[in-house]
Amino acid sequence: MFRILVSDAISEEGLAPLLNAEHIEVVQKKVSDVEEYLDQFDALLVRSATKVTEELLAKMKSLKIVGRAGVGVDNIDVDAATKYGVVVINAPDGNTISTAEHTFAMMAALVRHIPQAHVSVKSREWNRSAFVGSELYGKHLGVIGFGRIGSEVAKRARAFGMKVHVYDPFLTKARAEKIGVEPCTLDEVLSVSDIITVHTPLTKETKGLLGPKNLAKTKKGVYLINCARGGIMDEQALVAFLENGHVAGVALDVFEQEPPGDHPLLAFDNVIVTPHLGASTVEAQLHVATQVAEEVLKFLEGKPVTSSINLPTLSKEVYEKIQSFYNLAKKMGTVASQYMVEPVQEIAITYSGTVADLETTFITRSLLAGFLKPRVASTVNEVNAAMIAKERGIVFGEKFSTNSEGYANSIALTIYGEKQTFTIKGTHIPNYGDRIVHFNGFAIDFAPEGHLLYIQHHDKPGMIGQVGKILGDHQVNIATMQVGRQAVGGKAIMMLSLDKPLADSIVEKLSEVTDIESVKKIEV
Ligand SMILES: NC(=O)C1=CN([C@@H]2O[C@H](COP(=O)(O)OP(=O)(O)OC[C@H]3O[C@@H](n4cnc5c(N)ncnc54)[C@H](O)[C@@H]3O)[C@@H](O)[C@H]2O)C=CC1
Ligand SMILES: O=C(O)CCC(=O)C(=O)O
């Protein structure tokens, strides 16, 4: 049974996939109403009201996924979520059309003074000359940020006969050509546009993008629209440029602080505002809720999600192809970590054969998660494994080879520790399972599963008997035993699979046997 907290107002109809699932309990309450049992939720669904802070994440100890029913994740501390191994997903395109339409509604309202005229008529005035506007037709529209919403706004602008100028440093030539726009520099957009609308995320680079310096580059009489995020337009600079008459009008759906309180911008007649309504349509709310509910359900059922912010995104088809290697890699990481009980500096991974052609990023993360799990107290999984490895000074890298030395596929690791270097190679055999085929320089063949016991010894008659006797004396049953040696009479290893975990006292007894060099328990 999974428990999901829906802490903001999210379309009930959109939540249907979760509400109808048998193994899921959905609790629709504010965080403050469930303080005492925050640690019992597996998933958290929010819009923008709930602030998913590090403090909240620390309290939600069972949390596995946060779903944002919308685009912007600035109310979620994604780094902290990554640190806690919590997947963050959003609904990237469910509200695109609504927000593009809202932007257009704001544009028309702004240049035709509709809100002001509305208030005037409602006040029983009839002042037609006070509200003379301008046409959109033939005007130059600057679109800053040409992603989903920016490009939908541009389409509508063209239908209105506007000339569209686009600035987006990440817009590829191919995409620009496909949509039929000519990308410009920021300065070009600023200097040529009669109306400028922003559609970027709020980042270090976009914060204050329309500040005093760039506003000074705009045409006198420019109209500005922000239906993206408060702060992309510097609010103090807007006040200054409205006061000096350079900016003819501003339309804002978003503010640096929401609600904005008694903000000086609200005092201007030529500033029109809405309370973050871009996505507030029945359709958008149904789409984003459905998208996020379906993704959360998939995730809780162990299927890949496609709209993750902090995990590599995987399609179902890719996931199905990598799943076996993903499992093998995790087991190999777990085995290697318990063998190398010492600080590790580097993990070099070589993917060979069929696995080398797959999306290995996810496989590598799985391997790292398996490796780190026995070493770290906190949750470690594919979400945070790379981050934790980095924090611990473990460098990792992937290599690809066409030479899989007789195996259809293989994953080989070389792990560089402070005292030793360890190698391990595994392969996945369809309809048979995972096998470790090289271990610490020995050719061997065992399944990386269950309670394993590794013994390194000198190759002498009677060694197997001595080990068997000690285990038998302690009622430990051996399920399987694989042996390997480098040369007759040289170094040799045994890998035993036991029916139950081994007590440390038995490990000590085995270590005392003459000609046994080392004994290690490995739990997979
Ligand atoms: N008012 C509302 O209710 C809503 C607001 N939004 C906001 O609208 C904004 C855009 O959303 P989408 O189009 O869905 O996002 P998107 O990710 O599809 O597009 C963002 C675009 O901004 C571009 N960009 C990034 N840094 C830039 C920079 N320094 N200068 C210029 N362009 C830059 C990116 O290359 C990308 O093409 C986001 O801030 C989102 O949070 C989204 C939905 C509803
Ligand atoms: O209405 C909402 O949930 C806010 C939508 C929004 O700003 C977004 O999706 O980024």
Coordinates of C-alpha atoms and ligand atoms in Angstrom, one line a residue:
M1 CA 0.0 0.0 0.0
F2 CA 1.3 3.4 -1.0
R3 CA 0.2 6.6 0.6
I4 CA 0.1 9.9 -1.4
L5 CA -0.2 13.4 0.1
V6 CA -1.9 15.9 -2.3
S7 CA -1.2 19.1 -0.5
D8 CA -2.5 21.7 -3.0
A9 CA -5.7 22.1 -5.0
I10 CA -5.3 19.6 -7.8
S11 CA -8.1 18.6 -10.2
E12 CA -10.0 15.7 -8.6
E13 CA -10.8 14.4 -12.1
G14 CA -7.1 14.4 -13.0
L15 CA -6.2 12.5 -9.9
A16 CA -8.5 9.6 -11.0
P17 CA -5.7 7.2 -11.9
L18 CA -4.5 7.4 -8.3
L19 CA -7.9 7.6 -6.6
N20 CA -9.0 4.5 -8.5
A21 CA -5.8 2.4 -7.8
E22 CA -6.4 -0.3 -5.3
H23 CA -3.0 -0.3 -3.6
I24 CA -3.0 3.5 -3.1
E25 CA -4.3 5.8 -0.4
V26 CA -4.7 9.4 -1.4
V27 CA -4.8 12.0 1.4
Q28 CA -5.9 15.5 0.2
K29 CA -4.7 17.7 3.1
K30 CA -2.3 20.6 3.7
V31 CA 1.1 19.7 5.0
S32 CA 0.3 21.5 8.3
D33 CA -2.7 19.2 8.8
V34 CA -0.7 16.0 8.7
E35 CA 2.5 17.1 10.5
E36 CA 2.4 14.1 12.9
Y37 CA 2.5 11.5 10.1
L38 CA 4.5 13.2 7.4
D39 CA 7.0 10.3 7.5
Q40 CA 4.4 7.9 6.2
F41 CA 3.9 9.3 2.7
D42 CA 5.5 7.7 -0.3
A43 CA 4.6 10.5 -2.7
L44 CA 3.7 14.2 -2.5
L45 CA 1.7 16.0 -5.2
V46 CA 1.8 19.8 -5.2
R47 CA 1.0 22.8 -7.4
S48 CA 2.9 26.0 -6.4
A49 CA 1.5 26.8 -2.9
T50 CA 3.3 24.0 -1.0
K51 CA 7.0 24.9 -0.6
V52 CA 8.9 21.6 -0.8
T53 CA 11.9 22.7 1.3
E54 CA 14.8 20.6 2.6
E55 CA 13.1 20.8 6.1
L56 CA 9.9 19.2 4.7
L57 CA 11.9 16.6 2.8
A58 CA 13.8 15.7 5.9
K59 CA 10.5 15.0 7.8
M60 CA 9.1 12.9 4.9
K61 CA 11.3 10.0 5.6
S62 CA 9.4 7.5 3.3
L63 CA 9.1 10.0 0.4
K64 CA 10.1 8.6 -3.0
I65 CA 8.6 11.1 -5.4
V66 CA 7.4 14.6 -5.6
G67 CA 5.0 15.4 -8.5
R68 CA 4.5 19.1 -9.5
A69 CA 1.2 19.5 -11.3
G70 CA 2.6 22.3 -13.5
V71 CA 5.9 23.3 -15.2
G72 CA 8.0 25.5 -12.8
V73 CA 9.6 23.6 -9.9
D74 CA 10.9 26.7 -8.2
N75 CA 8.7 25.8 -5.1
I76 CA 10.7 22.6 -4.8
D77 CA 14.2 22.3 -3.5
V78 CA 15.3 19.9 -6.3
D79 CA 18.9 19.7 -5.0
A80 CA 17.7 18.7 -1.5
A81 CA 15.3 16.2 -3.1
T82 CA 18.2 14.7 -5.1
K83 CA 20.2 14.5 -1.9
Y84 CA 17.5 12.6 -0.2
G85 CA 17.0 10.3 -3.2
V86 CA 13.6 11.7 -4.0
V87 CA 12.5 11.8 -7.7
V88 CA 11.0 15.1 -8.8
I89 CA 8.6 15.1 -11.8
N90 CA 6.5 17.8 -13.4
A91 CA 3.8 18.1 -16.0
P92 CA 5.8 19.9 -18.6
D93 CA 3.2 20.6 -21.3
G94 CA -0.2 20.2 -19.7
N95 CA -0.7 24.0 -19.2
T96 CA 1.3 25.3 -22.2
I97 CA -1.8 26.3 -24.3
S98 CA -3.6 27.9 -21.4
T99 CA -0.5 30.0 -20.5
A100 CA 0.1 31.0 -24.1
E101 CA -3.6 32.0 -24.4
H102 CA -3.3 34.0 -21.1
T103 CA -0.3 35.8 -22.4
F104 CA -2.2 36.7 -25.5
A105 CA -5.2 37.8 -23.5
M106 CA -2.9 40.0 -21.4
M107 CA -1.3 41.4 -24.6
A108 CA -4.6 42.4 -26.1
A109 CA -5.9 43.8 -22.7
L110 CA -2.7 45.8 -22.3
V111 CA -2.6 47.5 -25.7
R112 CA -6.4 48.1 -25.7
H113 CA -6.6 49.2 -22.0
I114 CA -9.4 46.7 -21.4
P115 CA -9.1 46.3 -17.6
Q116 CA -9.0 50.1 -17.2
A117 CA -11.9 50.7 -19.5
H118 CA -13.9 47.9 -17.7
V119 CA -13.4 49.6 -14.3
S120 CA -14.3 52.9 -15.8
V121 CA -17.6 51.7 -17.3
K122 CA -18.4 49.8 -14.1
S123 CA -17.9 53.2 -12.3
R124 CA -20.7 54.5 -14.5
E125 CA -18.3 56.5 -16.7
W126 CA -18.4 56.6 -20.5
N127 CA -15.0 58.0 -21.5
R128 CA -14.2 56.6 -25.0
S129 CA -11.3 59.0 -25.7
A130 CA -9.4 58.0 -22.5
F131 CA -8.8 54.4 -23.8
V132 CA -7.5 54.7 -27.3
G133 CA -5.3 51.7 -27.9
S134 CA -3.1 50.3 -30.6
E135 CA -3.4 47.4 -33.0
L136 CA -1.3 44.3 -32.6
Y137 CA -1.3 43.9 -36.4
G138 CA 2.1 44.8 -37.9
K139 CA 3.7 45.3 -34.5
H140 CA 7.1 43.8 -33.6
L141 CA 6.8 41.2 -30.8
G142 CA 9.9 40.2 -28.9
V143 CA 9.7 36.7 -27.4
I144 CA 12.4 35.9 -24.9
G145 CA 12.5 32.2 -24.2
F146 CA 11.3 30.1 -27.0
G147 CA 10.3 26.8 -25.4
R148 CA 6.8 25.4 -25.2
I149 CA 4.9 28.5 -24.2
G150 CA 7.1 31.0 -26.1
S151 CA 6.6 29.1 -29.4
E152 CA 2.8 28.9 -28.9
V153 CA 2.7 32.6 -28.2
A154 CA 4.7 33.2 -31.4
K155 CA 2.2 31.1 -33.5
R156 CA -0.7 33.2 -32.2
A157 CA 1.2 36.4 -32.8
R158 CA 1.8 35.5 -36.5
A159 CA -1.9 34.8 -36.9
F160 CA -2.5 38.3 -35.7
G161 CA -0.1 39.6 -38.3
M162 CA 2.7 40.5 -35.9
K163 CA 6.4 40.3 -36.7
V164 CA 8.0 38.0 -34.3
H165 CA 11.6 38.2 -33.0
V166 CA 12.9 35.5 -30.8
Y167 CA 15.8 35.3 -28.4
D168 CA 16.7 32.0 -26.8
P169 CA 20.4 31.0 -26.4
F170 CA 19.5 27.3 -26.4
L171 CA 17.3 27.4 -29.5
T172 CA 18.9 25.2 -32.2
K173 CA 18.9 26.4 -35.8
A174 CA 17.0 23.3 -36.9
R175 CA 14.1 23.9 -34.5
A176 CA 14.0 27.6 -35.3
E177 CA 13.8 26.7 -39.0
K178 CA 11.1 24.2 -38.4
I179 CA 9.0 26.7 -36.6
G180 CA 9.9 29.4 -39.1
V181 CA 11.6 32.0 -36.9
E182 CA 14.8 33.8 -37.2
P183 CA 16.7 33.7 -33.9
C184 CA 18.0 37.1 -32.8
T185 CA 20.4 38.4 -30.2
L186 CA 18.9 39.7 -27.0
D187 CA 20.0 43.3 -28.0
E188 CA 18.2 42.9 -31.4
V189 CA 15.0 41.8 -29.6
L190 CA 15.2 44.6 -27.1
S191 CA 15.8 47.3 -29.7
V192 CA 13.2 46.3 -32.3
S193 CA 10.2 45.2 -30.3
D194 CA 7.0 47.1 -29.6
I195 CA 6.0 44.5 -27.1
I196 CA 8.2 42.1 -25.2
T197 CA 7.0 38.9 -23.6
V198 CA 9.2 36.6 -21.4
H199 CA 8.9 32.8 -21.3
T200 CA 12.0 31.5 -19.6
P201 CA 12.4 29.7 -16.4
L202 CA 13.7 31.8 -13.4
T203 CA 17.4 31.0 -13.2
K204 CA 20.6 32.7 -12.1
E205 CA 20.9 33.9 -15.8
T206 CA 17.3 35.1 -16.2
K207 CA 16.8 36.7 -12.8
G208 CA 16.7 40.5 -13.6
L209 CA 17.1 39.8 -17.3
L210 CA 14.9 42.8 -17.9
G211 CA 16.7 45.1 -15.5
P212 CA 17.8 48.8 -15.8
K213 CA 20.5 48.0 -18.4
N214 CA 18.4 46.0 -20.8
L215 CA 15.3 48.1 -20.3
A216 CA 17.3 51.1 -21.4
K217 CA 17.9 49.3 -24.7
T218 CA 14.2 49.0 -25.4
K219 CA 12.1 51.3 -27.6
K220 CA 10.4 54.2 -25.8
G221 CA 6.8 53.2 -25.5
V222 CA 7.4 49.5 -25.2
Y223 CA 4.9 47.2 -23.6
L224 CA 6.1 44.4 -21.4
I225 CA 4.5 41.1 -20.4
N226 CA 5.6 38.5 -17.8
C227 CA 3.5 35.4 -17.6
A228 CA 6.5 33.3 -16.7
R229 CA 8.1 33.9 -13.3
G230 CA 8.4 37.0 -11.1
G231 CA 11.9 38.3 -11.0
I232 CA 12.7 37.8 -14.7
M233 CA 11.7 41.4 -15.0
D234 CA 13.3 43.4 -12.2
E235 CA 10.3 45.0 -10.4
Q236 CA 12.2 48.0 -9.1
A237 CA 13.5 48.8 -12.6
L238 CA 9.9 48.4 -13.9
V239 CA 8.8 51.1 -11.4
A240 CA 11.6 53.4 -12.5
F241 CA 10.9 52.9 -16.3
L242 CA 7.1 53.4 -15.8
E243 CA 7.7 56.5 -13.8
N244 CA 9.9 58.1 -16.4
G245 CA 7.4 57.2 -19.1
H246 CA 9.8 54.9 -21.1
V247 CA 7.6 51.9 -20.7
A248 CA 4.0 52.4 -21.9
G249 CA 2.5 49.5 -20.0
V250 CA 3.2 46.3 -18.2
A251 CA 1.1 43.1 -17.9
L252 CA 2.1 40.8 -15.0
D253 CA 0.7 37.4 -14.0
V254 CA 3.6 36.7 -11.7
F255 CA 5.5 38.5 -9.0
E256 CA 8.8 38.1 -7.1
Q257 CA 6.7 37.7 -4.0
E258 CA 3.2 36.1 -4.4
P259 CA 0.9 37.6 -3.4
P260 CA 2.7 40.9 -4.0
G261 CA 1.0 42.8 -1.1
D262 CA 1.1 46.5 -1.4
H263 CA 3.6 46.6 -4.2
P264 CA 4.4 50.0 -5.9
L265 CA 3.7 48.5 -9.3
L266 CA 0.1 48.1 -8.4
A267 CA -0.3 51.9 -8.1
F268 CA 0.2 52.4 -11.9
D269 CA -2.9 52.6 -14.1
N270 CA -0.9 51.2 -17.0
V271 CA 0.1 48.1 -15.1
I272 CA -2.4 45.3 -15.4
V273 CA -2.2 42.2 -13.3
T274 CA -3.6 38.8 -12.7
P275 CA -3.0 36.5 -9.7
H276 CA -0.8 33.8 -11.4
L277 CA -3.6 32.6 -13.6
G278 CA -1.7 31.4 -16.6
A279 CA -2.5 27.8 -15.9
S280 CA -5.8 28.3 -14.3
T281 CA -8.2 26.8 -16.8
V282 CA -10.3 23.7 -16.3
E283 CA -8.4 22.1 -19.3
A284 CA -4.9 22.9 -18.0
Q285 CA -5.6 21.7 -14.5
L286 CA -7.1 18.5 -15.8
H287 CA -4.1 17.9 -18.1
V288 CA -1.4 18.6 -15.5
A289 CA -3.2 16.6 -12.8
T290 CA -3.7 13.6 -15.1
Q291 CA -0.1 13.8 -16.4
V292 CA 1.4 13.9 -12.9
A293 CA -1.0 11.3 -11.4
E294 CA -0.2 8.8 -14.2
E295 CA 3.6 9.4 -13.8
V296 CA 3.4 9.0 -10.0
L297 CA 1.4 5.8 -10.5
K298 CA 3.9 4.4 -13.0
F299 CA 6.8 5.3 -10.7
L300 CA 5.2 3.6 -7.6
E301 CA 4.6 0.5 -9.8
G302 CA 8.3 0.4 -10.6
K303 CA 8.0 1.6 -14.2
P304 CA 10.1 4.4 -15.7
V305 CA 8.9 8.0 -15.6
T306 CA 9.3 10.3 -18.6
S307 CA 9.1 13.8 -17.0
S308 CA 11.7 13.6 -14.2
I309 CA 13.7 16.7 -13.3
N310 CA 16.5 14.9 -11.5
L311 CA 16.7 11.5 -13.2
P312 CA 17.6 10.7 -16.7
T313 CA 14.4 10.3 -18.6
L314 CA 13.7 6.9 -20.1
S315 CA 11.0 5.7 -22.4
K316 CA 9.3 2.4 -21.6
E317 CA 11.0 0.8 -24.6
V318 CA 14.5 1.9 -23.4
Y319 CA 13.7 0.9 -19.9
E320 CA 12.7 -2.6 -21.0
K321 CA 16.0 -3.0 -22.9
I322 CA 18.2 -1.8 -20.0
Q323 CA 16.3 -3.4 -17.1
S324 CA 18.4 -6.6 -17.0
F325 CA 21.6 -4.7 -17.0
Y326 CA 20.3 -2.2 -14.5
N327 CA 19.7 -5.1 -12.1
L328 CA 23.0 -6.8 -12.9
A329 CA 24.9 -3.5 -12.4
K330 CA 23.3 -2.8 -9.0
K331 CA 24.2 -6.3 -7.8
M332 CA 27.8 -5.9 -9.1
G333 CA 28.1 -2.6 -7.2
T334 CA 26.8 -4.2 -4.0
V335 CA 29.2 -7.1 -4.3
A336 CA 32.2 -4.9 -5.1
S337 CA 31.5 -2.5 -2.3
Q338 CA 31.5 -5.3 0.3
Y339 CA 34.7 -6.8 -1.1
M340 CA 36.5 -3.4 -1.1
V341 CA 36.1 -2.4 2.5
E342 CA 38.3 0.6 2.1
P343 CA 38.1 4.2 0.7
V344 CA 37.7 4.1 -3.0
Q345 CA 38.9 6.8 -5.4
E346 CA 37.7 5.6 -8.8
I347 CA 35.3 3.3 -10.5
A348 CA 36.0 2.6 -14.2
I349 CA 33.2 0.9 -16.0
T350 CA 33.5 -0.8 -19.3
Y351 CA 30.3 -1.8 -21.2
S352 CA 30.9 -4.4 -23.9
G353 CA 28.8 -6.1 -26.5
T354 CA 25.1 -5.5 -26.7
V355 CA 25.0 -3.4 -23.5
A356 CA 27.4 -0.9 -25.0
D357 CA 24.7 0.2 -27.5
L358 CA 22.2 1.0 -24.8
E359 CA 21.4 4.1 -22.7
T360 CA 24.1 3.4 -20.0
T361 CA 23.7 6.5 -17.9
F362 CA 20.9 4.9 -15.9
I363 CA 22.8 1.6 -15.6
T364 CA 25.8 3.4 -14.2
R365 CA 23.6 5.2 -11.7
S366 CA 22.2 1.9 -10.6
L367 CA 25.7 0.5 -10.3
L368 CA 26.8 3.5 -8.1
A369 CA 23.7 3.1 -6.0
G370 CA 24.5 -0.5 -5.4
F371 CA 28.1 0.4 -4.6
L372 CA 27.2 3.2 -2.2
K373 CA 24.3 1.5 -0.4
P374 CA 26.4 -0.5 2.0
R375 CA 28.6 2.6 2.8
V376 CA 26.2 5.4 3.4
A377 CA 23.6 5.8 6.2
S378 CA 21.2 7.9 4.1
T379 CA 19.0 6.7 1.3
V380 CA 20.9 6.2 -1.9
N381 CA 19.3 5.4 -5.2
E382 CA 19.6 6.3 -8.9
V383 CA 18.5 9.8 -8.1
N384 CA 21.3 10.8 -5.8
A385 CA 24.0 8.2 -6.4
A386 CA 26.1 10.3 -8.7
M387 CA 25.9 13.3 -6.4
I388 CA 26.9 11.2 -3.3
A389 CA 29.8 9.6 -5.2
K390 CA 31.0 13.1 -6.1
E391 CA 30.6 14.3 -2.5
R392 CA 32.7 11.3 -1.4
G393 CA 35.4 12.0 -3.9
I394 CA 34.7 8.9 -6.0
V395 CA 35.4 9.5 -9.7
F396 CA 33.5 7.3 -12.1
G397 CA 33.7 6.9 -15.9
E398 CA 32.2 4.8 -18.6
K399 CA 34.1 3.1 -21.5
F400 CA 32.6 1.2 -24.3
S401 CA 34.1 -1.8 -26.1
T402 CA 33.0 -4.0 -29.0
N403 CA 35.2 -6.8 -27.6
S404 CA 33.1 -8.7 -25.0
E405 CA 35.5 -11.7 -24.9
G406 CA 33.0 -14.4 -25.9
Y407 CA 30.0 -13.0 -23.9
A408 CA 27.1 -11.4 -25.7
N409 CA 27.3 -8.6 -23.2
S410 CA 29.4 -7.7 -20.2
I411 CA 29.9 -5.0 -17.6
A412 CA 33.4 -4.9 -16.2
L413 CA 34.5 -2.7 -13.2
T414 CA 38.0 -1.7 -12.1
I415 CA 37.8 -0.2 -8.7
Y416 CA 40.8 1.8 -7.4
G417 CA 41.0 1.9 -3.6
E418 CA 43.6 3.3 -1.3
K419 CA 45.2 -0.1 -0.8
Q420 CA 44.2 -2.3 -3.7
T421 CA 42.6 -2.4 -7.1
F422 CA 39.7 -4.8 -7.6
T423 CA 38.2 -6.1 -10.8
I424 CA 34.9 -7.8 -11.4
K425 CA 33.0 -8.7 -14.6
G426 CA 29.4 -9.7 -15.0
T427 CA 27.1 -10.7 -17.8
H428 CA 23.4 -11.2 -18.2
I429 CA 22.2 -14.3 -20.0
P430 CA 18.6 -14.1 -21.2
N431 CA 16.3 -16.7 -19.6
Y432 CA 19.1 -17.8 -17.3
G433 CA 20.1 -14.8 -15.2
D434 CA 23.0 -12.7 -14.0
R435 CA 26.5 -14.3 -13.6
I436 CA 29.8 -13.0 -12.3
V437 CA 32.4 -14.4 -14.6
H438 CA 35.5 -12.7 -13.3
F439 CA 36.2 -11.8 -9.8
N440 CA 39.4 -10.3 -8.4
G441 CA 41.5 -11.7 -11.3
F442 CA 40.0 -15.2 -11.2
A443 CA 37.7 -16.7 -13.9
I444 CA 34.7 -18.0 -12.0
D445 CA 30.9 -18.3 -12.6
F446 CA 28.4 -17.5 -9.9
A447 CA 25.1 -15.8 -9.5
P448 CA 25.4 -12.5 -7.5
E449 CA 22.5 -13.3 -5.2
G450 CA 21.7 -14.1 -1.6
H451 CA 24.2 -14.8 1.2
L452 CA 27.6 -15.2 -0.4
L453 CA 30.8 -16.2 1.2
Y454 CA 34.1 -15.4 -0.6
I455 CA 37.2 -17.3 0.5
Q456 CA 40.7 -16.8 -1.0
H457 CA 43.2 -19.5 -0.3
H458 CA 46.1 -21.6 -1.5
D459 CA 45.2 -24.3 -4.0
K460 CA 45.8 -27.4 -1.9
P461 CA 43.9 -30.7 -1.4
G462 CA 41.4 -30.7 1.5
M463 CA 40.6 -27.0 1.5
I464 CA 37.0 -27.5 0.4
G465 CA 36.5 -30.2 3.0
Q466 CA 37.8 -28.0 5.8
V467 CA 35.5 -25.1 4.8
G468 CA 32.5 -27.6 4.5
K469 CA 33.2 -29.0 7.9
I470 CA 33.3 -25.7 9.7
L471 CA 30.1 -24.6 8.1
G472 CA 28.4 -28.0 8.7
D473 CA 29.5 -27.9 12.4
H474 CA 27.5 -24.6 12.6
Q475 CA 24.5 -25.9 10.8
V476 CA 25.1 -23.7 7.8
N477 CA 23.9 -25.3 4.6
I478 CA 25.8 -24.6 1.3
A479 CA 23.5 -24.0 -1.6
T480 CA 26.1 -23.7 -4.3
M481 CA 29.9 -23.5 -4.5
Q482 CA 32.1 -22.2 -7.3
V483 CA 35.8 -22.4 -7.4
G484 CA 38.5 -20.7 -9.5
R485 CA 42.3 -20.7 -9.5
Q486 CA 45.1 -18.9 -11.3
A487 CA 47.4 -21.9 -11.5
V488 CA 47.7 -25.4 -10.0
G489 CA 48.9 -25.0 -6.5
G490 CA 48.6 -21.2 -6.7
K491 CA 46.1 -18.7 -5.4
A492 CA 42.5 -19.9 -5.5
I493 CA 39.1 -18.7 -4.6
M494 CA 35.7 -20.2 -3.5
M495 CA 32.4 -18.4 -3.8
L496 CA 29.8 -20.1 -1.8
S497 CA 26.1 -19.4 -1.7
L498 CA 24.6 -20.1 1.8
D499 CA 21.1 -20.7 2.9
K500 CA 21.3 -18.1 5.7
P501 CA 23.5 -15.2 6.7
L502 CA 26.8 -16.2 8.4
A503 CA 27.7 -15.1 12.0
D504 CA 30.9 -13.1 12.3
S505 CA 32.3 -15.8 14.7
I506 CA 32.2 -18.4 11.9
V507 CA 34.0 -16.0 9.5
E508 CA 36.7 -15.7 12.2
K509 CA 37.0 -19.5 12.5
L510 CA 37.3 -19.8 8.7
S511 CA 40.0 -17.1 8.7
E512 CA 42.1 -19.0 11.2
V513 CA 42.4 -22.0 8.8
T514 CA 46.0 -22.4 7.6
D515 CA 46.2 -21.5 3.9
I516 CA 43.0 -19.4 3.9
E517 CA 44.1 -15.8 3.1
S518 CA 40.9 -14.0 3.4
V519 CA 37.2 -14.5 4.1
K520 CA 34.4 -12.1 3.3
K521 CA 30.7 -12.2 3.7
I522 CA 28.8 -10.6 0.9
E523 CA 25.0 -9.9 1.1
V524 CA 23.2 -9.2 -2.1
Ligands
LIG1 N1 1.9 31.9 -15.3 C1 1.7 30.6 -15.2 O1 0.8 30.1 -14.6 C2 2.7 29.6 -15.8 C3 4.0 30.0 -15.9 N2 4.9 29.1 -16.5 C4 6.3 29.5 -16.6 O2 6.5 29.8 -18.0 C5 7.9 29.7 -18.2 C6 8.1 28.9 -19.6 O3 7.5 27.6 -19.5 P1 7.7 26.6 -20.7 O4 7.6 27.3 -22.0 O5 6.8 25.5 -20.4 O6 9.2 26.2 -20.5 P2 10.3 25.6 -21.5 O7 11.3 24.9 -20.7 O8 9.5 24.8 -22.6 O9 10.9 26.9 -22.2 C7 11.8 27.7 -21.5 C8 12.7 28.3 -22.6 O10 13.5 29.3 -22.0 C9 14.8 29.2 -22.6 N3 15.8 29.9 -21.8 C10 16.5 29.4 -20.7 N4 17.3 30.3 -20.3 C11 17.2 31.4 -21.1 C12 17.9 32.7 -21.2 N5 18.8 33.0 -20.3 N6 17.5 33.5 -22.1 C13 16.5 33.2 -23.0 N7 15.9 32.0 -23.0 C14 16.2 31.1 -22.1 C15 15.0 27.7 -22.8 O11 16.0 27.5 -23.8 C16 13.6 27.2 -23.2 O12 13.5 27.2 -24.6 C17 8.5 28.9 -17.0 O13 9.1 29.9 -16.2 C18 7.3 28.4 -16.4 O14 7.5 28.2 -15.0 C19 4.5 27.9 -17.0 C20 3.2 27.5 -16.9 C21 2.2 28.3 -16.2
LIG2 O1 -1.4 27.3 -11.4 C1 -0.3 26.8 -11.1 O2 -0.2 25.7 -10.6 C2 1.0 27.5 -11.5 C3 1.4 27.1 -12.9 C4 2.8 27.5 -13.1 O3 3.3 28.6 -12.8 C5 3.7 26.5 -13.8 O4 3.2 25.4 -14.2 O5 4.9 26.8 -13.9

